[in-house]
mmCIF file of C-alpha atoms in Angstrom:
data_model
loop_
_atom_site.group_PDB
_atom_site.id
_atom_site.type_symbol
_atom_site.label_atom_id
_atom_site.label_comp_id
_atom_site.label_asym_id
_atom_site.label_seq_id
_atom_site.Cartn_x
_atom_site.Cartn_y
_atom_site.Cartn_z
ATOM 1 C CA MET P 1 -21.617 -28.389 41.029
ATOM 2 C CA SER P 2 -24.491 -27.335 43.278
ATOM 3 C CA ASN P 3 -22.257 -24.854 45.067
ATOM 4 C CA THR P 4 -21.416 -23.259 41.723
ATOM 5 C CA LEU P 5 -25.064 -22.934 40.713
ATOM 6 C CA ASN P 6 -26.213 -21.782 44.145
ATOM 7 C CA PRO P 7 -23.468 -19.610 45.693
ATOM 8 C CA PRO P 8 -23.836 -18.672 49.325
ATOM 9 C CA ILE P 9 -25.597 -15.366 49.979
ATOM 10 C CA ARG P 10 -23.827 -13.025 52.328
ATOM 11 C CA PRO P 11 -25.911 -11.150 54.874
ATOM 12 C CA GLU P 12 -26.419 -7.454 54.160
ATOM 13 C CA TYR P 13 -25.204 -4.837 56.581
ATOM 14 C CA GLU P 14 -24.566 -1.059 56.648
ATOM 15 C CA LEU P 15 -21.600 0.816 57.955
ATOM 16 C CA PRO P 16 -22.435 4.281 59.304
ATOM 17 C CA LEU P 17 -20.168 6.993 57.902
ATOM 18 C CA GLN P 18 -18.277 9.005 60.418
ATOM 19 C CA THR P 19 -18.238 12.771 60.196
ATOM 20 C CA PHE P 20 -15.161 13.974 58.337
ATOM 21 C CA ASN P 21 -13.939 16.912 60.360
ATOM 22 C CA GLU P 22 -10.239 16.315 60.632
ATOM 23 C CA ILE P 23 -9.338 19.120 58.197
ATOM 24 C CA ALA P 24 -11.321 22.054 56.823
ATOM 25 C CA VAL P 25 -12.793 21.593 53.364
ATOM 26 C CA GLU P 26 -11.880 25.181 52.505
ATOM 27 C CA ARG P 27 -8.672 26.729 53.675
ATOM 28 C CA ARG P 28 -8.307 30.472 53.768
ATOM 29 C CA LEU P 29 -5.292 31.891 52.044
ATOM 30 C CA PRO P 30 -2.767 33.728 54.170
ATOM 31 C CA PHE P 31 -3.467 37.408 54.714
ATOM 32 C CA ALA P 32 -0.492 38.447 52.602
ATOM 33 C CA SER P 33 -1.723 36.368 49.653
ATOM 34 C CA ARG P 34 -5.250 37.752 49.932
ATOM 35 C CA LEU P 35 -3.892 41.286 50.112
ATOM 36 C CA TRP P 36 -1.602 40.819 47.119
ATOM 37 C CA ALA P 37 -4.547 39.486 45.098
ATOM 38 C CA GLN P 38 -6.035 42.989 45.125
ATOM 39 C CA GLY P 39 -5.339 44.671 41.793
ATOM 40 C CA TRP P 40 -5.337 48.190 43.237
ATOM 41 C CA LEU P 41 -2.537 47.234 45.630
ATOM 42 C CA ARG P 42 -0.298 45.787 42.922
ATOM 43 C CA LYS P 43 -0.822 48.831 40.723
ATOM 44 C CA GLY P 44 -0.201 51.101 43.686
ATOM 45 C CA VAL P 45 3.120 49.379 44.360
ATOM 46 C CA ILE P 46 4.101 49.874 40.709
ATOM 47 C CA LEU P 47 3.262 53.591 40.932
ATOM 48 C CA ILE P 48 5.236 53.973 44.157
ATOM 49 C CA VAL P 49 8.284 52.291 42.595
ATOM 50 C CA LEU P 50 8.044 54.561 39.543
ATOM 51 C CA ALA P 51 7.760 57.629 41.786
ATOM 52 C CA LEU P 52 10.808 56.499 43.743
ATOM 53 C CA ILE P 53 12.816 56.019 40.542
ATOM 54 C CA TRP P 54 11.682 59.462 39.382
ATOM 55 C CA GLU P 55 12.767 61.062 42.660
ATOM 56 C CA LEU P 56 16.176 59.382 42.632
ATOM 57 C CA ALA P 57 16.825 60.208 38.968
ATOM 58 C CA ALA P 58 15.849 63.864 39.494
ATOM 59 C CA ARG P 59 18.088 64.175 42.539
ATOM 60 C CA TRP P 60 20.945 62.630 40.599
ATOM 61 C CA GLN P 61 20.306 65.047 37.694
ATOM 62 C CA ASP P 62 20.174 67.937 40.206
ATOM 63 C CA ASN P 63 18.595 70.433 37.793
ATOM 64 C CA ASP P 64 15.064 71.535 38.674
ATOM 65 C CA LEU P 65 14.743 73.512 35.456
ATOM 66 C CA LEU P 66 15.186 70.405 33.304
ATOM 67 C CA PHE P 67 13.861 67.640 35.541
ATOM 68 C CA PRO P 68 12.112 68.523 38.828
ATOM 69 C CA THR P 69 11.807 65.950 41.569
ATOM 70 C CA PHE P 70 8.658 63.992 42.254
ATOM 71 C CA ILE P 71 8.160 65.871 45.523
ATOM 72 C CA ALA P 72 8.378 69.253 43.750
ATOM 73 C CA THR P 73 5.932 68.083 41.093
ATOM 74 C CA ALA P 74 3.515 66.771 43.712
ATOM 75 C CA HIS P 75 3.759 70.093 45.566
ATOM 76 C CA ALA P 76 2.982 72.022 42.337
ATOM 77 C CA LEU P 77 0.075 69.670 41.619
ATOM 78 C CA VAL P 78 -1.419 70.152 45.100
ATOM 79 C CA GLU P 79 -0.931 73.917 44.841
ATOM 80 C CA GLY P 80 -2.719 73.981 41.487
ATOM 81 C CA VAL P 81 -5.622 71.983 42.901
ATOM 82 C CA ILE P 82 -5.925 74.118 46.045
ATOM 83 C CA SER P 83 -5.785 77.384 44.096
ATOM 84 C CA GLY P 84 -8.420 76.066 41.692
ATOM 85 C CA GLU P 85 -6.384 76.877 38.580
ATOM 86 C CA LEU P 86 -5.683 73.278 37.681
ATOM 87 C CA ILE P 87 -9.267 72.222 38.417
ATOM 88 C CA GLU P 88 -10.549 74.934 36.069
ATOM 89 C CA LYS P 89 -8.215 73.844 33.271
ATOM 90 C CA VAL P 90 -9.203 70.199 33.682
ATOM 91 C CA ALA P 91 -12.908 71.104 33.640
ATOM 92 C CA ILE P 92 -12.483 73.056 30.387
ATOM 93 C CA SER P 93 -10.614 70.206 28.716
ATOM 94 C CA LEU P 94 -13.042 67.537 29.880
ATOM 95 C CA SER P 95 -16.092 69.490 28.739
ATOM 96 C CA VAL P 96 -14.665 69.819 25.217
ATOM 97 C CA LEU P 97 -13.542 66.194 25.251
ATOM 98 C CA LEU P 98 -16.948 64.923 26.323
ATOM 99 C CA GLN P 99 -18.694 66.841 23.564
ATOM 100 C CA GLY P 100 -16.388 65.561 20.824
ATOM 101 C CA TYR P 101 -16.379 62.035 22.228
ATOM 102 C CA VAL P 102 -20.162 61.756 22.333
ATOM 103 C CA ILE P 103 -20.532 63.069 18.789
ATOM 104 C CA GLY P 104 -17.844 60.665 17.561
ATOM 105 C CA VAL P 105 -19.551 57.700 19.251
ATOM 106 C CA LEU P 106 -22.928 58.562 17.742
ATOM 107 C CA VAL P 107 -21.527 58.996 14.230
ATOM 108 C CA ALA P 108 -19.533 55.755 14.524
ATOM 109 C CA PHE P 109 -22.636 53.869 15.637
ATOM 110 C CA ALA P 110 -24.652 55.311 12.740
ATOM 111 C CA LEU P 111 -21.986 54.288 10.216
ATOM 112 C CA THR P 112 -21.632 50.750 11.563
ATOM 113 C CA THR P 113 -25.415 50.290 11.723
ATOM 114 C CA LEU P 114 -25.604 51.298 8.083
ATOM 115 C CA ALA P 115 -22.683 49.005 7.277
ATOM 116 C CA VAL P 116 -24.309 45.897 8.741
ATOM 117 C CA SER P 117 -27.640 46.728 7.105
ATOM 118 C CA THR P 118 -26.715 47.470 3.481
ATOM 119 C CA GLN P 119 -23.958 46.698 1.003
ATOM 120 C CA LEU P 120 -23.622 50.391 0.195
ATOM 121 C CA GLY P 121 -23.052 51.093 3.902
ATOM 122 C CA ARG P 122 -20.300 48.491 4.031
ATOM 123 C CA ASP P 123 -18.594 49.993 1.002
ATOM 124 C CA LEU P 124 -18.945 53.477 2.487
ATOM 125 C CA LEU P 125 -17.440 52.473 5.842
ATOM 126 C CA ASP P 126 -14.610 50.553 4.199
ATOM 127 C CA THR P 127 -13.745 53.459 1.890
ATOM 128 C CA LEU P 128 -13.896 56.130 4.576
ATOM 129 C CA THR P 129 -11.839 54.180 7.106
ATOM 130 C CA SER P 130 -9.203 53.372 4.474
ATOM 131 C CA MET P 131 -8.947 57.047 3.572
ATOM 132 C CA LEU P 132 -9.282 58.821 6.912
ATOM 133 C CA ASN P 133 -8.183 56.418 9.628
ATOM 134 C CA PRO P 134 -4.453 56.727 8.794
ATOM 135 C CA LEU P 135 -4.766 60.532 8.807
ATOM 136 C CA PRO P 136 -3.632 61.986 12.172
ATOM 137 C CA ALA P 137 -6.301 64.087 13.805
ATOM 138 C CA ILE P 138 -3.840 66.849 14.650
ATOM 139 C CA ALA P 139 -3.034 67.163 10.912
ATOM 140 C CA LEU P 140 -6.606 68.393 10.372
ATOM 141 C CA LEU P 141 -6.122 71.216 12.857
ATOM 142 C CA PRO P 142 -5.175 73.865 10.218
ATOM 143 C CA LEU P 143 -8.336 73.056 8.251
ATOM 144 C CA ALA P 144 -10.395 73.101 11.445
ATOM 145 C CA LEU P 145 -9.058 76.573 12.240
ATOM 146 C CA LEU P 146 -10.053 77.797 8.777
ATOM 147 C CA TRP P 147 -13.538 76.280 8.947
ATOM 148 C CA PHE P 148 -14.500 76.801 12.587
ATOM 149 C CA GLY P 149 -12.147 79.488 13.837
ATOM 150 C CA LEU P 150 -10.135 79.656 17.026
ATOM 151 C CA GLY P 151 -12.549 78.039 19.463
ATOM 152 C CA ARG P 152 -14.420 74.997 20.649
ATOM 153 C CA GLY P 153 -15.631 73.999 17.178
ATOM 154 C CA SER P 154 -12.107 73.318 15.923
ATOM 155 C CA LEU P 155 -11.314 71.147 18.925
ATOM 156 C CA VAL P 156 -14.568 69.206 18.637
ATOM 157 C CA PHE P 157 -13.893 68.597 14.939
ATOM 158 C CA VAL P 158 -10.477 67.009 15.506
ATOM 159 C CA LEU P 159 -11.815 65.041 18.494
ATOM 160 C CA VAL P 160 -14.636 63.554 16.418
ATOM 161 C CA HIS P 161 -12.089 62.480 13.819
ATOM 162 C CA SER P 162 -9.854 60.848 16.443
ATOM 163 C CA VAL P 163 -12.753 58.906 18.018
ATOM 164 C CA LEU P 164 -14.797 57.994 14.962
ATOM 165 C CA TRP P 165 -12.588 55.673 12.921
ATOM 166 C CA PRO P 166 -11.058 53.371 15.579
ATOM 167 C CA LEU P 167 -14.463 52.964 17.231
ATOM 168 C CA ALA P 168 -16.192 52.284 13.902
ATOM 169 C CA LEU P 169 -13.590 49.678 12.938
ATOM 170 C CA ASN P 170 -13.770 47.889 16.295
ATOM 171 C CA THR P 171 -17.559 47.949 16.361
ATOM 172 C CA TYR P 172 -17.866 46.647 12.815
ATOM 173 C CA ALA P 173 -15.309 43.900 13.527
ATOM 174 C CA GLY P 174 -17.337 42.939 16.604
ATOM 175 C CA PHE P 175 -20.547 42.838 14.564
ATOM 176 C CA GLN P 176 -18.867 40.629 11.974
ATOM 177 C CA GLY P 177 -17.800 38.213 14.710
ATOM 178 C CA VAL P 178 -21.327 37.619 16.028
ATOM 179 C CA PRO P 179 -22.219 33.896 15.557
ATOM 180 C CA GLU P 180 -24.680 33.090 12.826
ATOM 181 C CA THR P 181 -26.938 31.259 15.275
ATOM 182 C CA LEU P 182 -27.557 34.509 17.184
ATOM 183 C CA ARG P 183 -28.257 36.325 13.942
ATOM 184 C CA MET P 184 -30.747 33.652 12.887
ATOM 185 C CA ALA P 185 -32.427 33.772 16.297
ATOM 186 C CA GLY P 186 -32.877 37.509 15.998
ATOM 187 C CA ARG P 187 -34.301 37.235 12.504
ATOM 188 C CA ASN P 188 -36.649 34.459 13.623
ATOM 189 C CA TYR P 189 -38.052 36.858 16.218
ATOM 190 C CA GLY P 190 -38.743 39.307 13.426
ATOM 191 C CA LEU P 191 -36.018 41.800 14.348
ATOM 192 C CA ARG P 192 -34.825 44.034 11.525
ATOM 193 C CA GLY P 193 -32.870 47.254 11.210
ATOM 194 C CA LEU P 194 -32.099 49.215 14.380
ATOM 195 C CA PRO P 195 -33.899 46.835 16.813
ATOM 196 C CA TYR P 196 -31.867 43.955 15.364
ATOM 197 C CA VAL P 197 -28.627 45.878 15.898
ATOM 198 C CA LEU P 198 -29.493 47.006 19.443
ATOM 199 C CA GLN P 199 -30.923 43.725 20.735
ATOM 200 C CA VAL P 200 -28.714 41.177 18.980
ATOM 201 C CA LEU P 201 -25.511 42.615 17.559
ATOM 202 C CA VAL P 202 -24.586 45.149 20.240
ATOM 203 C CA PRO P 203 -24.797 42.752 23.251
ATOM 204 C CA ALA P 204 -22.932 40.020 21.357
ATOM 205 C CA ALA P 205 -20.209 42.400 20.130
ATOM 206 C CA LEU P 206 -19.909 44.387 23.368
ATOM 207 C CA PRO P 207 -16.302 43.319 24.183
ATOM 208 C CA ALA P 208 -15.115 44.679 20.826
ATOM 209 C CA ILE P 209 -17.232 47.811 21.263
ATOM 210 C CA LEU P 210 -15.737 48.476 24.707
ATOM 211 C CA SER P 211 -12.240 48.055 23.267
ATOM 212 C CA GLY P 212 -13.114 50.596 20.588
ATOM 213 C CA LEU P 213 -14.476 52.996 23.201
ATOM 214 C CA LYS P 214 -11.252 52.760 25.200
ATOM 215 C CA ILE P 215 -9.083 53.248 22.117
ATOM 216 C CA GLY P 216 -11.225 56.190 21.010
ATOM 217 C CA TRP P 217 -10.988 57.739 24.481
ATOM 218 C CA ALA P 218 -7.193 57.465 24.474
ATOM 219 C CA PHE P 219 -6.902 58.947 20.984
ATOM 220 C CA ALA P 220 -9.271 61.790 21.845
ATOM 221 C CA TRP P 221 -7.523 62.637 25.128
ATOM 222 C CA ARG P 222 -4.059 62.912 23.641
ATOM 223 C CA THR P 223 -5.386 64.724 20.545
ATOM 224 C CA LEU P 224 -7.086 67.306 22.767
ATOM 225 C CA ILE P 225 -3.932 67.940 24.801
ATOM 226 C CA ALA P 226 -1.870 68.265 21.614
ATOM 227 C CA ALA P 227 -4.393 70.681 20.076
ATOM 228 C CA GLU P 228 -4.510 72.801 23.217
ATOM 229 C CA LEU P 229 -0.737 72.967 23.225
ATOM 230 C CA VAL P 230 -1.006 74.635 19.811
ATOM 231 C CA PHE P 231 -3.750 77.213 20.268
ATOM 232 C CA GLY P 232 -5.603 76.764 23.561
ATOM 233 C CA ALA P 233 -9.308 76.104 24.015
ATOM 234 C CA SER P 234 -12.604 77.800 23.344
ATOM 235 C CA SER P 235 -13.854 81.254 24.302
ATOM 236 C CA GLY P 236 -10.401 82.578 25.157
ATOM 237 C CA LYS P 237 -9.957 80.009 27.931
ATOM 238 C CA GLY P 238 -7.189 77.457 27.802
ATOM 239 C CA GLY P 239 -7.471 73.890 28.960
ATOM 240 C CA LEU P 240 -4.940 71.534 30.456
ATOM 241 C CA GLY P 241 -2.718 71.499 27.368
ATOM 242 C CA TRP P 242 -2.614 75.296 27.356
ATOM 243 C CA TYR P 243 -1.720 75.228 31.064
ATOM 244 C CA ILE P 244 1.289 73.042 30.230
ATOM 245 C CA PHE P 245 2.306 75.287 27.332
ATOM 246 C CA GLN P 246 2.086 78.527 29.334
ATOM 247 C CA ASN P 247 4.126 77.187 32.231
ATOM 248 C CA ARG P 248 6.715 75.864 29.807
ATOM 249 C CA ASN P 249 7.105 79.382 28.365
ATOM 250 C CA GLU P 250 7.487 80.811 31.857
ATOM 251 C CA LEU P 251 9.988 78.063 32.776
ATOM 252 C CA TYR P 252 7.845 76.676 35.610
ATOM 253 C CA THR P 253 8.978 73.139 34.895
ATOM 254 C CA ASP P 254 7.434 71.756 38.073
ATOM 255 C CA LYS P 255 4.016 73.023 36.912
ATOM 256 C CA VAL P 256 4.632 71.532 33.467
ATOM 257 C CA PHE P 257 5.220 68.158 35.098
ATOM 258 C CA ALA P 258 2.194 68.736 37.326
ATOM 259 C CA GLY P 259 0.053 69.255 34.212
ATOM 260 C CA LEU P 260 1.468 66.094 32.654
ATOM 261 C CA ALA P 261 0.786 64.226 35.897
ATOM 262 C CA ALA P 262 -2.825 65.482 35.792
ATOM 263 C CA VAL P 263 -3.163 64.123 32.231
ATOM 264 C CA ILE P 264 -1.852 60.735 33.411
ATOM 265 C CA LEU P 265 -4.038 60.648 36.526
ATOM 266 C CA ILE P 266 -7.183 61.429 34.555
ATOM 267 C CA GLY P 267 -6.307 58.653 32.116
ATOM 268 C CA LEU P 268 -5.810 56.198 34.972
ATOM 269 C CA LEU P 269 -9.075 57.178 36.640
ATOM 270 C CA VAL P 270 -11.120 56.868 33.468
ATOM 271 C CA GLU P 271 -9.554 53.525 32.582
ATOM 272 C CA ASN P 272 -9.760 51.941 36.039
ATOM 273 C CA ILE P 273 -13.060 53.397 37.233
ATOM 274 C CA VAL P 274 -15.267 54.167 34.249
ATOM 275 C CA PHE P 275 -14.306 51.486 31.729
ATOM 276 C CA ARG P 276 -13.406 48.817 34.289
ATOM 277 C CA THR P 277 -16.760 49.282 36.038
ATOM 278 C CA LEU P 278 -18.558 49.132 32.694
ATOM 279 C CA GLU P 279 -16.780 45.885 31.838
ATOM 280 C CA ARG P 280 -17.510 44.375 35.247
ATOM 281 C CA VAL P 281 -21.259 45.035 35.107
ATOM 282 C CA THR P 282 -21.616 43.864 31.492
ATOM 283 C CA VAL P 283 -19.229 41.514 29.700
ATOM 284 C CA GLN P 284 -17.623 40.027 32.803
ATOM 285 C CA ARG P 285 -20.974 39.422 34.498
ATOM 286 C CA TRP P 286 -22.295 37.859 31.297
ATOM 287 C CA GLY P 287 -19.295 35.500 31.052
ATOM 288 C CA MET P 288 -18.040 37.052 27.818
ATOM 289 C CA GLN P 289 -14.701 38.159 29.253
ATOM 290 C CA ARG P 290 -12.402 36.876 31.930
#
């Protein structure tokens, strides 16, 4: 009974911990795994495989007039760059594209700001997008020629149409998805109107806005090339689409493919440098996107 009430007390002691250095806490991946983790390498391998398939298919076809080889196309592309002709055409196209793209972005932002501020703005945006978004931009080209003539104005008009509606829809959808707690926080700070949109809605909806910018860029780029294939560019100078069309008429198929390759390369550069960098320094850094 006494032993139960007064159990023996064991003496205290400490055991020193030995340093754990048998294996490394972090183990570096093999060089091949670290190299393959680079996105540029994987995409480069895909492009090389596609080029190889192109070369083999063209050699099997054995008709340079219908389907030139990848090597012949690359040679025509390098020749166009060295001579400066292709660089000039690309510069003309990009200058027109930039002008129409910027105007489209500004108009889309104005419409969506009005839509999130007033009921009339929401009705206006909903009505206009329902009417005009399904309308192909290239279908407005005859009207643009009547209104603005054969020049830069017609191209800018169709580019604004191609950028405006997808960007406005994406931006407005992003604004609608902003949590109510963020909206209340902005209103509690006394933000109204444009400051409220710029400081609360735009940062919270930035992933959707960036998606709209990328979609608008793609629509504008292919609309511009299609329009230039029809009537050229401004001030009597043709852009990249006109370069493709002229060489097609003269049966320089390798230069036609070189122009198409330039269209693809510009798209890849804009997507993987401009937009990817913008995403990395904003939404990815802020933890809003993986």
